[in-house]
mmCIF file of C-alpha atoms in Angstrom:
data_model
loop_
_atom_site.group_PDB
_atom_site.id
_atom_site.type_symbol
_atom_site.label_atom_id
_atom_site.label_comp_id
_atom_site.label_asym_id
_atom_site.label_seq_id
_atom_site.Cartn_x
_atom_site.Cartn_y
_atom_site.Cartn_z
ATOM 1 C CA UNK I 15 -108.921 30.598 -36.489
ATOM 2 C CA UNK I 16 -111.535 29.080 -39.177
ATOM 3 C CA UNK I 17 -114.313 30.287 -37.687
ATOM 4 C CA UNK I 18 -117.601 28.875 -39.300
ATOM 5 C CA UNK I 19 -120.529 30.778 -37.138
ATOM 6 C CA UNK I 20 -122.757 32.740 -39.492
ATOM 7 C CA UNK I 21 -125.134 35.226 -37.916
ATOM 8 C CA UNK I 22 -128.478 33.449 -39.727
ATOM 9 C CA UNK I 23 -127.809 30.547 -38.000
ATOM 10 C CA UNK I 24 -130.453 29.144 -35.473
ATOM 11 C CA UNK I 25 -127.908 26.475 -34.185
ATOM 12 C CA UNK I 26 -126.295 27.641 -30.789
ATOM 13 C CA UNK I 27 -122.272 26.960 -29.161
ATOM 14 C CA UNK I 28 -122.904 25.805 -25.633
ATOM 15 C CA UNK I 29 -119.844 25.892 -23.920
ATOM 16 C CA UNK I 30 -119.112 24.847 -20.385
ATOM 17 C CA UNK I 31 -116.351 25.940 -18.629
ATOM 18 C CA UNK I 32 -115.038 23.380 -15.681
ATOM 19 C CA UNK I 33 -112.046 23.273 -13.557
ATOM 20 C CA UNK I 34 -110.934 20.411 -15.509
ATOM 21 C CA UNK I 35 -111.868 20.498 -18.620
ATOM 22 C CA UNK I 36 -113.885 23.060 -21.262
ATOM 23 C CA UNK I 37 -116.359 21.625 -23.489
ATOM 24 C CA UNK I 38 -118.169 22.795 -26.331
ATOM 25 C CA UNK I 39 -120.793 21.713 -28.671
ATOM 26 C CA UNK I 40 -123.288 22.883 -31.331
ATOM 27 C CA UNK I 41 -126.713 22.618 -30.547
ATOM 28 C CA UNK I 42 -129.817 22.985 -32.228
ATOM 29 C CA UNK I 43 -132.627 25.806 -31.027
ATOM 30 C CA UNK I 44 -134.563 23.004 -29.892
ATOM 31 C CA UNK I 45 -131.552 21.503 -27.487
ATOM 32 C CA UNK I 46 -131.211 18.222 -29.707
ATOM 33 C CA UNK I 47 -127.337 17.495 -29.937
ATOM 34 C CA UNK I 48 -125.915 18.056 -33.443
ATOM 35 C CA UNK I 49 -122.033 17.567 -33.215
ATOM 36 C CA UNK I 50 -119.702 15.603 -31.306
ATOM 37 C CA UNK I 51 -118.895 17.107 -27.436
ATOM 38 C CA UNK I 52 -115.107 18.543 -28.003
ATOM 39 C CA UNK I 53 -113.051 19.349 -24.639
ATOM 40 C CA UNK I 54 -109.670 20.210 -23.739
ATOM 41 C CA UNK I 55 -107.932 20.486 -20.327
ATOM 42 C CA UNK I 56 -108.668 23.450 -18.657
ATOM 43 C CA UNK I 57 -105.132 25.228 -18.355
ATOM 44 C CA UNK I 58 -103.871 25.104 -15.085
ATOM 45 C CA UNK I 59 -104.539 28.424 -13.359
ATOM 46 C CA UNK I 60 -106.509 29.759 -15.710
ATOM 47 C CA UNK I 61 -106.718 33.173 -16.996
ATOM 48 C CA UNK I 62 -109.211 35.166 -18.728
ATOM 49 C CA UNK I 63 -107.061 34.605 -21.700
ATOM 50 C CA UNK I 64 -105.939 31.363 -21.312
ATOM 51 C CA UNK I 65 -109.546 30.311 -21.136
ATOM 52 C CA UNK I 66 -110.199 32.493 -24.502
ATOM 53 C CA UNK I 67 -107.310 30.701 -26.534
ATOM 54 C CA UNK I 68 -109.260 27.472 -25.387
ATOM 55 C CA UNK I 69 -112.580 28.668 -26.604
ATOM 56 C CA UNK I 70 -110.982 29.821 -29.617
ATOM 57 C CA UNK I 71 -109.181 26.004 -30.581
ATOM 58 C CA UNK I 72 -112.665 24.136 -29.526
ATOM 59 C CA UNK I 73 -114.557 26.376 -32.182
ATOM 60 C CA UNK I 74 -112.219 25.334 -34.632
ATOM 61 C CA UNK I 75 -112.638 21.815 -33.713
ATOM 62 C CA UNK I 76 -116.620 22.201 -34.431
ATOM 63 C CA UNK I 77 -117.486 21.980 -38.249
ATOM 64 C CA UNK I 78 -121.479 22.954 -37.855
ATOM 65 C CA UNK I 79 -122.633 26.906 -38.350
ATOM 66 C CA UNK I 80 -123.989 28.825 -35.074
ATOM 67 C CA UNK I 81 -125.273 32.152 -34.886
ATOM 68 C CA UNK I 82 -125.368 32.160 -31.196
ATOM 69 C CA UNK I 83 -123.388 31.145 -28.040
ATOM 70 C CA UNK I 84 -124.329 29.974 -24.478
ATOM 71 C CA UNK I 85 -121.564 29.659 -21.726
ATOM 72 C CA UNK I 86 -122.035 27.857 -18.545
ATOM 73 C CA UNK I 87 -119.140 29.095 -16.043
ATOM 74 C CA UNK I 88 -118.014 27.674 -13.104
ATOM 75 C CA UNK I 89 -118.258 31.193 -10.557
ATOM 76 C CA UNK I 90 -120.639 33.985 -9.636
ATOM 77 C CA UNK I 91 -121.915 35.583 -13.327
ATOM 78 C CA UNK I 92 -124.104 38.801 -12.985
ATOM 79 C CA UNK I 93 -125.000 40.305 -16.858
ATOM 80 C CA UNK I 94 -122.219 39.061 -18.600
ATOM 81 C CA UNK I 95 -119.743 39.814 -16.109
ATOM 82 C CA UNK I 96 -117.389 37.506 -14.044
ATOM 83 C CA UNK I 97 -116.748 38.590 -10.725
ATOM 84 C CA UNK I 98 -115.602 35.148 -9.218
ATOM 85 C CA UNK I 99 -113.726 32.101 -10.617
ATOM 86 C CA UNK I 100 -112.503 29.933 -7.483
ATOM 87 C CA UNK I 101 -111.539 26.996 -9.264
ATOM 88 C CA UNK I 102 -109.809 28.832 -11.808
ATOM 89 C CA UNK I 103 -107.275 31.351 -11.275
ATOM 90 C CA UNK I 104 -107.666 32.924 -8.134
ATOM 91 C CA UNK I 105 -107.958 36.954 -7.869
ATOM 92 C CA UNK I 106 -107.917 37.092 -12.046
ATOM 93 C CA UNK I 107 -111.407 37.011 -12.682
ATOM 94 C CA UNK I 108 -112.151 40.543 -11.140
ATOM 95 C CA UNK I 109 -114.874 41.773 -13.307
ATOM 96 C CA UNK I 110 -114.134 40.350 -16.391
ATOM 97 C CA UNK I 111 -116.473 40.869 -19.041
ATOM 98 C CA UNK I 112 -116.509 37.274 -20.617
ATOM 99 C CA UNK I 113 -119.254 37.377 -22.382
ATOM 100 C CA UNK I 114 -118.399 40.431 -24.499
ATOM 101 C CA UNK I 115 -114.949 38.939 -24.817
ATOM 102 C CA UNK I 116 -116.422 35.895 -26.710
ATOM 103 C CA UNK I 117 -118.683 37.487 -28.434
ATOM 104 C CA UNK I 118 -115.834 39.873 -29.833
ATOM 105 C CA UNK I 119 -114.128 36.527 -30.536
ATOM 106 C CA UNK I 120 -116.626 35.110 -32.672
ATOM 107 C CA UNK I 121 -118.731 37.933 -33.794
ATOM 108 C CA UNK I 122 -122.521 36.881 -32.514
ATOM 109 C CA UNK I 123 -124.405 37.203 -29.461
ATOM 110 C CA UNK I 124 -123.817 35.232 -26.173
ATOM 111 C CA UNK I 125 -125.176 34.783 -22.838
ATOM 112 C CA UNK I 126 -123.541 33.516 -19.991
ATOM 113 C CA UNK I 127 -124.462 32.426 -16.956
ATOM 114 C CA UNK I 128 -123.923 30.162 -13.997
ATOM 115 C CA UNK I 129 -122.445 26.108 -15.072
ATOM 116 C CA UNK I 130 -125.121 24.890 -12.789
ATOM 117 C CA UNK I 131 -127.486 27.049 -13.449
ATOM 118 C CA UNK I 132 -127.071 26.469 -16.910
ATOM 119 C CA UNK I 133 -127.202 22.729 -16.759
ATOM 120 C CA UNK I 134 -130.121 23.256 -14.300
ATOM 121 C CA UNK I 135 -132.444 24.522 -17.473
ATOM 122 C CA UNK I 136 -131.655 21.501 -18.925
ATOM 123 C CA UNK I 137 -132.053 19.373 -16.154
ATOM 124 C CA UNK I 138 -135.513 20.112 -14.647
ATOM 125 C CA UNK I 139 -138.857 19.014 -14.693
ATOM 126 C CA UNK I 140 -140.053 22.598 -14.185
ATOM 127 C CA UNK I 141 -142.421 21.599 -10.955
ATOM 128 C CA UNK I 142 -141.993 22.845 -8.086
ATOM 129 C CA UNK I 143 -138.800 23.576 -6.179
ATOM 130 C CA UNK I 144 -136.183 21.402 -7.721
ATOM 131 C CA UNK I 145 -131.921 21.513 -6.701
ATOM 132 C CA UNK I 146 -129.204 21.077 -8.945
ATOM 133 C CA UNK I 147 -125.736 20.034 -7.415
ATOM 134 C CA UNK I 148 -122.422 19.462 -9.405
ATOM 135 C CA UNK I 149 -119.835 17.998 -7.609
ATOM 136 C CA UNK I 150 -116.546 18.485 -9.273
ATOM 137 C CA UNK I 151 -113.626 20.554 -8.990
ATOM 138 C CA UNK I 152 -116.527 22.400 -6.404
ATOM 139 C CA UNK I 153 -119.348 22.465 -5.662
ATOM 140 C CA UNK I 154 -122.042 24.027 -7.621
ATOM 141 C CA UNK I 155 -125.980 24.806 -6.908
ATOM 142 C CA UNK I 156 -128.539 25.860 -9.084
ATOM 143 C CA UNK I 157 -132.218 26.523 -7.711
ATOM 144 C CA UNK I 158 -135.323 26.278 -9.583
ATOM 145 C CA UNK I 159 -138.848 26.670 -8.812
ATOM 146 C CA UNK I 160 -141.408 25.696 -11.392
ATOM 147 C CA UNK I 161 -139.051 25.880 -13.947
ATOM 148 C CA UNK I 162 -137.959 29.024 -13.148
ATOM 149 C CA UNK I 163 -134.080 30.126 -12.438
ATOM 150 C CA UNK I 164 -133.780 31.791 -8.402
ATOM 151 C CA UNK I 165 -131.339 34.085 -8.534
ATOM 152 C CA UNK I 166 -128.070 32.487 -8.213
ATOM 153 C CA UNK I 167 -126.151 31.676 -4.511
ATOM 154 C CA UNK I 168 -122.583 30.952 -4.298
ATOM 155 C CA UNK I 169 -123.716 28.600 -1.899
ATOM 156 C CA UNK I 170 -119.874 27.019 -2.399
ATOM 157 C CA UNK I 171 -118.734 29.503 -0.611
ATOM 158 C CA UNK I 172 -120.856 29.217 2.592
ATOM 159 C CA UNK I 173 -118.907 28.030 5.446
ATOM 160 C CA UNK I 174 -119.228 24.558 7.251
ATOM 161 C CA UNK I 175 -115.936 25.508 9.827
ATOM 162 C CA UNK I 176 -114.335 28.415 10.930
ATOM 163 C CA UNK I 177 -111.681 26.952 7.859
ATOM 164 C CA UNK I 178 -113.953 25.282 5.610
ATOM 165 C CA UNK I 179 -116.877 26.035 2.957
ATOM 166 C CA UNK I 180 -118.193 23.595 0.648
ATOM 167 C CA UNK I 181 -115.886 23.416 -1.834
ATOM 168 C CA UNK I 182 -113.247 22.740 0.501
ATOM 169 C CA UNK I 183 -115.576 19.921 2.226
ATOM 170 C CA UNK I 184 -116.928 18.194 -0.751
ATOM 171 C CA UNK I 185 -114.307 19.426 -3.618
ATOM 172 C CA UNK I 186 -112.439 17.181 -5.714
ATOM 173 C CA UNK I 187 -109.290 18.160 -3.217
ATOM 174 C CA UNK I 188 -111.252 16.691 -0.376
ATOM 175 C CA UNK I 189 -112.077 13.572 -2.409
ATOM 176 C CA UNK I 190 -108.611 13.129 -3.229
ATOM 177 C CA UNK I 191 -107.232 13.447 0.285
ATOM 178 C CA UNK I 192 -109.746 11.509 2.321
ATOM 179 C CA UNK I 193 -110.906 8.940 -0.056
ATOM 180 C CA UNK I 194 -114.271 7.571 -1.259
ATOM 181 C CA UNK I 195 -115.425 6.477 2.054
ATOM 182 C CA UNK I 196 -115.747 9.534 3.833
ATOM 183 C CA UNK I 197 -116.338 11.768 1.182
ATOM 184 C CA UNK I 198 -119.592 9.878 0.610
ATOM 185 C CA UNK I 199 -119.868 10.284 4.056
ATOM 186 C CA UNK I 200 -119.903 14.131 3.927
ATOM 187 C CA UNK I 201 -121.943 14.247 0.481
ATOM 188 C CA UNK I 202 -124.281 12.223 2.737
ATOM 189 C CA UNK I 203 -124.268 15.044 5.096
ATOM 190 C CA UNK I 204 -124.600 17.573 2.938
ATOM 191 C CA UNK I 205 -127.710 16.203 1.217
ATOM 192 C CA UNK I 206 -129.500 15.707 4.615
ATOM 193 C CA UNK I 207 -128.764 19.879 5.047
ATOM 194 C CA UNK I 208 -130.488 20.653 2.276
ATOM 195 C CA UNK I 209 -133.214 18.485 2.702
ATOM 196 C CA UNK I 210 -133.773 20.191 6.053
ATOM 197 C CA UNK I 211 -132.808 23.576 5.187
ATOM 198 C CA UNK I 212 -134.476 23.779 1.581
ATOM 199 C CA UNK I 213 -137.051 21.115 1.682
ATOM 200 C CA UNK I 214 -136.900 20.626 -2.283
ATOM 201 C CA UNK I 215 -139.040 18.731 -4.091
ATOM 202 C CA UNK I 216 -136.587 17.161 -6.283
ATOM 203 C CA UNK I 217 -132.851 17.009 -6.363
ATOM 204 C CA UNK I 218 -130.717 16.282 -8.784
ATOM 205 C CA UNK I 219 -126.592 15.573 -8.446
ATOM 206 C CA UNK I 220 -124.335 15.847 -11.787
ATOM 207 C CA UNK I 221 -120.597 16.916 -11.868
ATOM 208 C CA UNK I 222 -118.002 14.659 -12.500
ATOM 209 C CA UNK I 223 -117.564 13.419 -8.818
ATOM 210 C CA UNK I 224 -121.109 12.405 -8.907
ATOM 211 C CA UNK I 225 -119.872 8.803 -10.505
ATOM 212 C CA UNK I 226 -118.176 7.825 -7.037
ATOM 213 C CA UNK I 227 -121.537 8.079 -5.267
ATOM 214 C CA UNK I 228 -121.619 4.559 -3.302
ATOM 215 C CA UNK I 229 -125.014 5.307 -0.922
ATOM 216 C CA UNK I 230 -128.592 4.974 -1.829
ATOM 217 C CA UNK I 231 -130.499 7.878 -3.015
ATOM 218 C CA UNK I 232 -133.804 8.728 -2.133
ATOM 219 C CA UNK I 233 -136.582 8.227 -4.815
ATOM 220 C CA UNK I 234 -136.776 12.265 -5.010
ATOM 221 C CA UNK I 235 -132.795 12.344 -5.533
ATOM 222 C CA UNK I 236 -131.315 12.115 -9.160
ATOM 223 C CA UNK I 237 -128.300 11.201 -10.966
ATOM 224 C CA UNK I 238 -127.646 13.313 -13.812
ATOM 225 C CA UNK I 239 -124.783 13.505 -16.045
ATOM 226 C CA UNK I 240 -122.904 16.779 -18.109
ATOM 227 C CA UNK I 241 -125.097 15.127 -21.439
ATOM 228 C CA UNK I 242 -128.020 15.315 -19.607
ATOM 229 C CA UNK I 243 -127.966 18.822 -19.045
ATOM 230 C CA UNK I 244 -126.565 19.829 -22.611
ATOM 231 C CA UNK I 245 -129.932 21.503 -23.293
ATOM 232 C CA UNK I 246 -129.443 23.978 -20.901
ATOM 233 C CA UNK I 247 -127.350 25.763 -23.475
ATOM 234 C CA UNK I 248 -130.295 26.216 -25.841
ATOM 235 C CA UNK I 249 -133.019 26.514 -23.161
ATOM 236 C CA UNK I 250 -130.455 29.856 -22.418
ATOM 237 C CA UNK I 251 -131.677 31.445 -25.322
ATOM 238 C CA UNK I 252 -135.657 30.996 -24.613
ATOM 239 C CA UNK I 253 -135.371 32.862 -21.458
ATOM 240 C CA UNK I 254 -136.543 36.442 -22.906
ATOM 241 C CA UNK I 255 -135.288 39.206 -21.319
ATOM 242 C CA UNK I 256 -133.545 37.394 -18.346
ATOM 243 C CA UNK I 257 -130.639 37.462 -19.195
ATOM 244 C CA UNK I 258 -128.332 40.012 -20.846
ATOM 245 C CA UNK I 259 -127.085 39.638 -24.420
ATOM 246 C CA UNK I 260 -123.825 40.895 -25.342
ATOM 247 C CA UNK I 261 -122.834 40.778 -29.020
ATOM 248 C CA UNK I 262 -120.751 43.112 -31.487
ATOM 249 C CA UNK I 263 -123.587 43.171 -33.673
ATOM 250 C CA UNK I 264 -126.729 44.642 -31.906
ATOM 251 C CA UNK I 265 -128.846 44.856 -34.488
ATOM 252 C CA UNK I 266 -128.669 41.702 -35.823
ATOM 253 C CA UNK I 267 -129.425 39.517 -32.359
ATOM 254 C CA UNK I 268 -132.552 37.256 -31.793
ATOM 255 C CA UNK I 269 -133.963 39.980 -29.236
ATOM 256 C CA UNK I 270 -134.405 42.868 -31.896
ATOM 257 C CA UNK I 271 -135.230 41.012 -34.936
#
């Protein structure tokens, strides 16, 4: 693989990992934009290593240095550890230590951390308590309260049936099999919950499902799209001591020069 990271680089990989597709792009430390996004399909029923191969062939699609990497994935994330992938491959993400597994890969430091959570840093205004929510392949939250990260829910997960959570309800499955109508109908519904149960400030909706939203938002409700976000991936690496660094060389990460 030509890889062309060099540790002296400022620039940054952001990578986001979705159910259908992985993207990657270099950014500057800043969070301006400074290559082309580059995806490919996310491998259906993906593995650890499936999803490494595809890391692997996006880098070499990239022709801009990096010296570090930000990953945005779409499951539970605790120090560089996956412990849940849902829309992945089910019951193969067990503890898997991604982030040293890239960093192996490309020989610099990386942090990873929730998709919407990442996207979220991008995202907010930094006042007050502001909501992230990707609809996609799931459902993803992020939660934010004067520009700070809360620690991260799997609020996917939380039931809304004895059958159901909320990727089930408001998935890309669901879309599929009930149609616009009355998925807007439950995205609706799930809005008005966490209005009542959160009473945010400000929410914004991204994911690629977001585009079939017919109803009106409220003036405190915005659209926000994957581009939008992007700067999440940089604003990763201003978060001092936050967030775990893995990296095959220790000595030579932003943290400890």
């Amino acid at each position: 693989m030509p890889v062309k990271q060099k540790k002296e680089s400022s620039n940054i990989l952001s990578i986001d990992i979705g159910g259908t597709s992985i993207k990657a792009c270099i950014l500057s430390p800043k969070g301006d934009l400074l290559s082309e996004f580059k995806k490919i399909p996310t491998p259906k029923n993906a593995k650890p290593e499936a999803v490494i191969k595809v890391i692997s062939e996006l880098v070499a699609l990239l022709d801009l240095e990096f010296g570090r990497v930000s990953i945005g994935f779409p499951g539970y994330v605790k120090c560089g550890i996956v412990y849940t992938a849902p829309n992945l491959a089910k019951d193969k993400w067990r503890q898997v230590d991604l982030a040293r597994q890239v960093s192996d890969l490309l020989g610099c430091p990386v942090r990873l951390i929730n998709d919407a959570d990442q996207q979220a840093l991008g995202i907010v205004s930094g006042k007050g308590f502001e909501i992230v929510l990707t609809v996609g392949t799931g459902f993803g939250t992020a939660l934010v309260f004067d520009g700070e990260l809360l620690p991260h829910f799997e609020l996917a997960h939380f039931p809304v049936s004895k059958t159901k959570d909320y990727d089930d309800y408001i998935g890309t499955k669901a879309l599929e099999r009930i149609g616009k109508k009355d998925w807007n109908e439950r995205l609706e519904q799930v809005i008005q919950t966490y209005k009542t149960v959160f009473n945010y400030d400000t929410l914004y909706i991204g994911g690629g499902n977001s585009k079939h939203i017919t109803f009106e938002l409220a003036p405190n409700i915005k659209p926000v799209t994957n581009k939008d976000g992007i700067k999440g991936g940089a604003k990763l690496w201003e978060v001092a001591e936050k967030y775990h660094v893995y990296t095959t060389h220790p000595s030579k990460t932003p943290d400890n020069e």
